[in-house]
Amino acid sequence: MSKFDKPLDGAAFDQIFRQARTYNQFADRPVEDSVLRELYDLMKWGPTSANMSPTRLVFVKSAEAKKKLEPVLDEGNREKTMKAPVTAIVGYDMEFYEKLPFLFPHTDARSWFAGKSDEQLEPAALRNSSLQGAYLIIAARALGLDCGPMSGFDNAKLDEAFFAGTRVRSNFIINLGYGQEDLFPRSPRLAFDEAARIA
Amino acid sequence: MSKFDKPLDGAAFDQIFRQARTYNQFADRPVEDSVLRELYDLMKWGPTSANMSPTRLVFVKSAEAKKKLEPVLDEGNREKTMKAPVTAIVGYDMEFYEKLPFLFPHTDARSWFAGKSDEQLEPAALRNSSLQGAYLIIAARALGLDCGPMSGFDNAKLDEAFFAGTRVRSNFIINLGYGQEDLFPRSPRLAFDEAARIA
């Protein structure tokens, strides 16, 4: 039976959802490798279809790796990304099914996917890697980090620079650090009745 | 400057990630409409590309709506879903760009998408609706609910039953309630070094 049937406190809601914001500028404070490992050890628990966990991450942190990232970014995303303490590349492995005998051992889930075309595999890989990207954003916030997620880059060029020789494809990227800037007022959201209904 | 640069406490990590589990059976305790509205009012704050917020939700709760859902589910998902207090259908509006003048008012983001083919729009819609589906899962857990997410249903039939006459497409569905069952031991996750690297 679930032990967790009470809401978290309001400060936690503020930190992970209500007052969390997308940041473009970060304080001059490093993000330790140990924090990146803690981050993975939280986000990995989020659910995916058949536990397929297709996400493959590169935490771009060194000057050398940053240099490789810079030219694949849209021009408007370059300066802020070069200045961010870390940029997480959220990719997905098109051969995710090779891990299913380990990840989903109670049945032959590999056979549901092996041999299928890229076109057939892509929606499941993209869906579940996006779920995991969102878990990463919320886990980062829960750890006291701030995020600047982006889709503005050349996916094919990024894949060539970071995933050559593999079947991993980039999904989106996330600048990570401790947010520091005067933010614009928050963009609006759709009201419940515009986005949802109870049937 | 971000006010949130400290980790949440361990109990919060347990509730939303470390000890949260996927549930198939739920306690005989209703999920009030007011809780579904709170849930939306948390998850809506999660970030999406250009704030596009493509997700459209149906919270299936009435006996009548459940009856409409039942035949579109894979057989193995029927009984548990019929018994769940609520099933959230996470869909995405292929015409999400029509809301961009409201959601992203500082530039003409509508023109980045309007007139594009379904094939061109689908990755952005699927990616961002999946992010929002993950925000919903974490927000539900943060509110003390438990989730049973699933992809095992006929998307085209579900769309016909719940989204006829619109451009909304189903992504995945999530049973919601207060979890109650003896769970199997947890499935493993990939170690950091299998899924991530620091570059």
XYZ file of C-alpha atoms in Angstrom:
398
model
C 0.000 0.000 0.000
C 1.278 3.475 -0.806
C 2.801 5.263 2.154
C 2.494 8.582 0.398
C -1.092 9.761 0.421
C -0.558 13.312 1.711
C 0.476 16.376 -0.279
C 4.017 17.721 0.026
C 4.245 21.109 1.673
C 3.687 24.325 -0.247
C 7.395 25.195 -0.350
C 8.080 21.979 -2.277
C 5.291 22.801 -4.758
C 6.855 26.241 -5.190
C 10.339 24.823 -5.731
C 9.461 22.191 -8.328
C 6.450 23.798 -10.062
C 4.789 26.989 -8.934
C 7.718 29.368 -8.614
C 10.336 27.462 -10.613
C 11.352 29.308 -13.751
C 13.428 28.752 -16.872
C 16.806 30.450 -16.444
C 19.202 31.786 -19.070
C 21.864 32.987 -16.632
C 23.453 31.129 -13.762
C 25.505 32.073 -10.720
C 29.261 31.529 -10.844
C 28.917 28.354 -8.766
C 29.953 25.000 -10.161
C 27.696 21.961 -10.363
C 29.752 19.155 -8.877
C 29.933 15.773 -10.599
C 28.504 14.257 -7.421
C 25.374 16.403 -7.885
C 25.008 15.171 -11.470
C 25.151 11.612 -10.156
C 22.531 12.409 -7.506
C 20.421 13.936 -10.265
C 20.606 10.755 -12.334
C 19.873 8.641 -9.269
C 16.613 10.524 -8.770
C 15.364 10.909 -12.335
C 16.073 7.268 -13.219
C 13.155 6.174 -10.999
C 10.506 7.942 -13.082
C 8.280 5.468 -14.949
C 8.642 4.622 -18.656
C 6.769 2.129 -20.870
C 7.947 -1.367 -19.973
C 10.671 0.364 -17.940
C 12.489 0.911 -21.251
C 14.462 3.921 -19.974
C 15.712 4.919 -23.447
C 17.389 8.159 -22.318
C 21.126 8.539 -22.715
C 22.635 11.674 -21.185
C 25.771 13.664 -21.810
C 26.567 16.279 -19.176
C 28.658 18.792 -21.118
C 30.934 20.465 -18.610
C 34.549 20.723 -19.825
C 35.754 23.592 -21.997
C 36.579 21.078 -24.709
C 33.095 19.501 -24.776
C 31.494 22.963 -24.698
C 33.527 23.913 -27.786
C 32.093 20.891 -29.595
C 28.588 21.923 -28.595
C 28.797 25.604 -29.529
C 28.553 25.400 -33.354
C 25.538 23.061 -33.328
C 23.433 25.539 -31.322
C 21.142 28.149 -32.829
C 22.969 31.439 -32.622
C 20.653 32.870 -29.978
C 21.399 29.930 -27.659
C 25.198 30.008 -27.896
C 26.336 32.624 -25.411
C 24.069 31.547 -22.570
C 24.902 27.887 -23.116
C 28.654 28.472 -23.171
C 28.295 30.320 -19.854
C 26.105 27.693 -18.146
C 27.965 25.473 -15.648
C 26.629 22.312 -17.323
C 24.496 21.473 -20.356
C 22.685 18.153 -20.267
C 22.085 16.552 -23.657
C 18.976 14.377 -23.417
C 19.260 11.705 -26.091
C 17.527 8.392 -26.717
C 18.978 5.125 -27.838
C 17.112 3.661 -30.827
C 18.447 0.305 -29.627
C 16.858 0.769 -26.193
C 15.280 -2.688 -26.549
C 18.667 -4.347 -26.095
C 18.458 -3.388 -22.389
C 14.968 -4.832 -21.876
C 16.107 -8.312 -20.797
C 17.739 -6.513 -17.840
C 15.173 -3.740 -17.320
C 11.986 -5.784 -17.761
C 13.083 -9.317 -16.934
C 9.704 -10.967 -16.299
C 8.804 -11.252 -19.997
C 10.447 -11.070 -23.422
C 9.820 -7.368 -24.026
C 12.800 -7.143 -26.378
C 10.820 -9.067 -28.986
C 8.121 -6.352 -28.993
C 10.621 -3.922 -30.545
C 13.626 -5.736 -32.068
C 13.533 -5.788 -35.863
C 11.100 -2.883 -36.135
C 11.854 0.057 -38.408
C 13.141 3.387 -37.083
C 9.806 4.883 -38.020
C 8.003 2.372 -35.813
C 10.446 2.740 -32.905
C 10.747 6.515 -32.920
C 7.428 7.428 -31.202
C 8.093 5.143 -28.203
C 11.712 6.308 -27.946
C 10.776 9.990 -28.241
C 7.813 9.704 -25.848
C 9.742 7.917 -23.134
C 12.913 9.943 -23.480
C 10.810 13.100 -23.178
C 9.205 11.728 -20.010
C 12.701 11.142 -18.658
C 13.799 14.625 -19.727
C 10.927 16.042 -17.698
C 11.896 13.870 -14.707
C 15.392 15.310 -15.034
C 14.059 18.895 -14.988
C 11.936 18.267 -11.891
C 14.685 16.269 -10.148
C 17.162 19.094 -10.826
C 14.779 21.601 -9.282
C 14.196 19.289 -6.336
C 17.974 19.283 -5.797
C 18.106 23.080 -5.754
C 19.350 23.466 -9.333
C 17.695 25.529 -12.044
C 17.117 24.585 -15.669
C 17.121 26.212 -19.065
C 15.697 23.625 -21.493
C 16.000 24.212 -25.269
C 15.199 22.666 -28.623
C 17.060 25.318 -30.625
C 19.957 23.358 -32.119
C 20.790 21.172 -35.115
C 19.973 17.626 -34.007
C 21.890 15.891 -36.795
C 25.043 17.903 -36.148
C 24.803 17.380 -32.401
C 24.414 13.643 -32.931
C 27.493 13.622 -35.127
C 29.503 15.534 -32.516
C 28.408 13.530 -29.446
C 26.840 10.234 -30.524
C 28.866 9.165 -33.588
C 29.044 5.396 -33.996
C 25.968 4.813 -31.817
C 22.216 4.713 -32.441
C 21.594 7.518 -29.947
C 19.652 10.551 -31.177
C 19.358 13.897 -29.432
C 15.964 14.959 -28.109
C 16.529 18.298 -26.358
C 19.151 19.980 -24.152
C 19.008 21.603 -20.722
C 21.352 24.199 -19.246
C 21.887 23.473 -15.541
C 23.169 25.629 -12.707
C 22.014 27.920 -9.929
C 19.733 30.478 -11.568
C 20.680 34.120 -11.370
C 18.925 36.835 -13.287
C 16.070 39.298 -13.169
C 13.377 37.327 -14.877
C 10.638 38.729 -17.041
C 7.103 38.286 -15.719
C 5.981 34.714 -16.166
C 4.216 33.663 -19.364
C 0.582 32.677 -18.871
C -0.793 29.153 -18.876
C -4.086 27.809 -20.224
C -6.952 27.722 -17.748
C -8.221 24.310 -16.649
C -11.249 24.526 -18.929
C -9.132 25.355 -21.981
C -6.836 22.361 -21.549
C -8.821 19.799 -19.588
C -12.230 18.363 -18.894
C -13.684 15.910 -16.402
C -15.827 13.308 -18.184
C 17.736 35.228 -8.558
C 16.454 31.781 -7.732
C 15.233 31.402 -4.176
C 15.455 27.651 -4.403
C 19.047 26.510 -4.214
C 18.675 23.841 -1.514
C 17.545 20.240 -1.938
C 14.072 19.220 -0.786
C 14.071 16.827 2.152
C 14.511 13.105 1.690
C 10.838 12.341 2.311
C 9.923 14.483 -0.710
C 12.475 12.633 -2.878
C 10.956 9.363 -1.685
C 7.407 10.495 -2.434
C 8.003 11.777 -5.971
C 10.872 9.539 -7.148
C 12.696 7.062 -4.938
C 9.844 5.114 -3.392
C 7.025 6.060 -5.760
C 5.764 3.084 -7.729
C 3.407 2.331 -10.594
C 0.113 1.030 -9.195
C -2.476 -1.231 -10.785
C -4.889 -1.252 -7.848
C -6.248 1.665 -5.890
C -7.997 2.134 -2.560
C -11.755 2.656 -2.552
C -11.279 6.377 -2.027
C -12.523 8.855 -4.619
C -10.347 11.493 -6.273
C -12.321 14.702 -5.908
C -12.730 17.055 -8.870
C -11.052 19.732 -6.754
C -7.924 17.522 -6.559
C -7.905 17.146 -10.357
C -8.005 20.929 -10.640
C -5.134 21.267 -8.153
C -3.260 18.680 -10.193
C -3.692 20.706 -13.375
C -2.735 23.899 -11.557
C 0.600 22.336 -10.607
C 1.542 20.480 -13.781
C 0.671 23.425 -16.034
C 3.756 25.297 -14.752
C 6.250 22.766 -16.142
C 8.246 24.174 -19.058
C 7.547 23.398 -22.740
C 9.173 24.694 -25.951
C 8.002 28.275 -26.488
C 5.501 27.602 -23.681
C 3.412 25.761 -26.286
C 1.615 23.606 -23.696
C 0.078 21.266 -26.304
C -1.428 18.838 -23.779
C -5.179 18.396 -23.625
C -6.495 16.229 -20.811
C -9.630 14.216 -20.263
C -10.123 12.955 -16.711
C -12.324 9.898 -17.228
C -14.334 9.475 -14.059
C -18.024 8.813 -14.731
C -19.367 5.311 -15.384
C -20.487 6.488 -18.805
C -17.066 7.807 -19.845
C -15.408 4.658 -18.464
C -17.702 2.554 -20.673
C -16.486 4.515 -23.702
C -12.872 3.922 -22.689
C -13.104 0.197 -21.971
C -13.205 -1.223 -25.536
C -10.237 0.851 -26.759
C -7.913 -0.602 -24.100
C -5.710 -3.643 -24.571
C -7.461 -6.509 -22.850
C -4.868 -6.741 -20.056
C -5.465 -3.107 -19.138
C -9.271 -3.197 -18.972
C -10.138 -4.499 -15.528
C -7.648 -2.381 -13.603
C -8.599 0.732 -15.564
C -12.333 0.233 -15.037
C -11.644 -0.033 -11.294
C -9.348 3.013 -11.056
C -11.011 6.110 -9.554
C -9.903 8.262 -12.510
C -8.068 7.698 -15.792
C -6.326 10.721 -17.263
C -6.057 10.737 -21.048
C -2.981 12.768 -22.023
C -3.574 14.083 -25.532
C -1.974 16.787 -27.646
C -3.572 19.320 -29.899
C -2.002 19.339 -33.375
C -3.286 22.926 -33.583
C -1.375 23.900 -30.435
C 0.099 26.869 -32.330
C -3.271 28.639 -32.305
C -2.736 29.310 -28.577
C 0.768 30.769 -29.021
C -0.339 34.400 -29.403
C -1.675 34.031 -25.819
C 0.986 31.689 -24.427
C 4.083 33.285 -25.977
C 2.995 36.873 -26.600
C 6.389 38.564 -27.028
C 6.940 37.272 -30.562
C 4.995 35.700 -33.428
C 5.663 32.068 -32.493
C 2.470 30.960 -34.253
C 4.183 31.559 -37.599
C 6.922 29.025 -36.725
C 4.340 26.229 -36.888
C 1.177 27.295 -38.736
C 0.916 25.745 -42.200
C 3.367 22.946 -41.464
C 2.467 19.342 -42.204
C 1.372 16.912 -39.516
C 4.653 15.090 -40.035
C 6.592 18.261 -39.246
C 4.425 19.186 -36.252
C 4.191 15.756 -34.651
C 7.668 15.582 -33.004
C 7.239 18.917 -31.201
C 3.682 18.043 -30.161
C 4.663 14.561 -28.961
C 7.825 15.754 -27.182
C 6.106 18.550 -25.302
C 2.964 16.648 -24.485
C 5.148 13.852 -23.079
C 6.999 16.394 -20.927
C 3.627 17.568 -19.648
C 2.512 13.973 -19.054
C 5.586 13.482 -16.878
C 4.846 16.720 -15.006
C 1.364 15.343 -14.384
C 2.761 12.089 -12.967
C 5.137 13.912 -10.614
C 2.523 16.500 -9.629
C 0.054 13.708 -8.836
C 2.607 12.011 -6.600
C 3.413 15.347 -4.961
C -0.296 15.656 -4.137
C -0.348 12.214 -2.509
C -1.909 10.401 -5.464
C -0.459 7.356 -7.197
C -0.235 6.696 -10.922
C -0.527 3.794 -13.310
C 0.639 5.089 -16.716
C 0.013 3.000 -19.855
C 0.476 2.968 -23.603
C -1.518 -0.224 -24.134
C -4.583 0.996 -26.031
C -5.716 1.729 -29.586
C -4.863 5.386 -30.141
C -7.053 5.841 -33.226
C -10.104 4.359 -31.506
C -9.530 6.396 -28.359
C -9.269 9.561 -30.447
C -12.540 8.721 -32.168
C -14.256 8.116 -28.821
C -12.944 11.191 -26.980
C -11.552 13.708 -29.471
C -13.864 13.423 -32.503
C -14.148 16.685 -34.434
C -10.894 18.064 -32.995
C -7.203 17.824 -33.935
C -6.323 16.311 -30.552
C -4.437 12.993 -30.582
C -3.916 10.694 -27.629
C -0.397 10.211 -26.283
C -0.745 7.924 -23.260
C -3.115 7.369 -20.338
C -2.642 7.319 -16.560
C -4.779 5.634 -13.933
C -5.000 7.844 -10.846
C -5.971 7.111 -7.268
C -4.545 6.164 -3.903
C -2.356 3.109 -4.517
C -3.231 -0.115 -2.742
C -1.611 -3.418 -3.498
C 1.288 -5.676 -2.625
C 3.791 -4.648 -5.222
C 6.370 -6.862 -6.838
C 10.008 -5.987 -6.139
C 11.006 -2.962 -8.136
C 12.443 -3.354 -11.624
C 16.104 -2.325 -11.924
C 17.411 0.851 -13.525
C 20.526 1.428 -15.596
C 23.600 2.501 -13.632
C 24.898 6.023 -14.196
C 27.702 4.828 -16.438
C 25.342 2.826 -18.662
C 23.042 5.770 -19.306
C 25.150 8.879 -18.792
C 28.582 10.414 -19.070
C 30.187 13.652 -17.977
C 32.124 15.241 -20.859
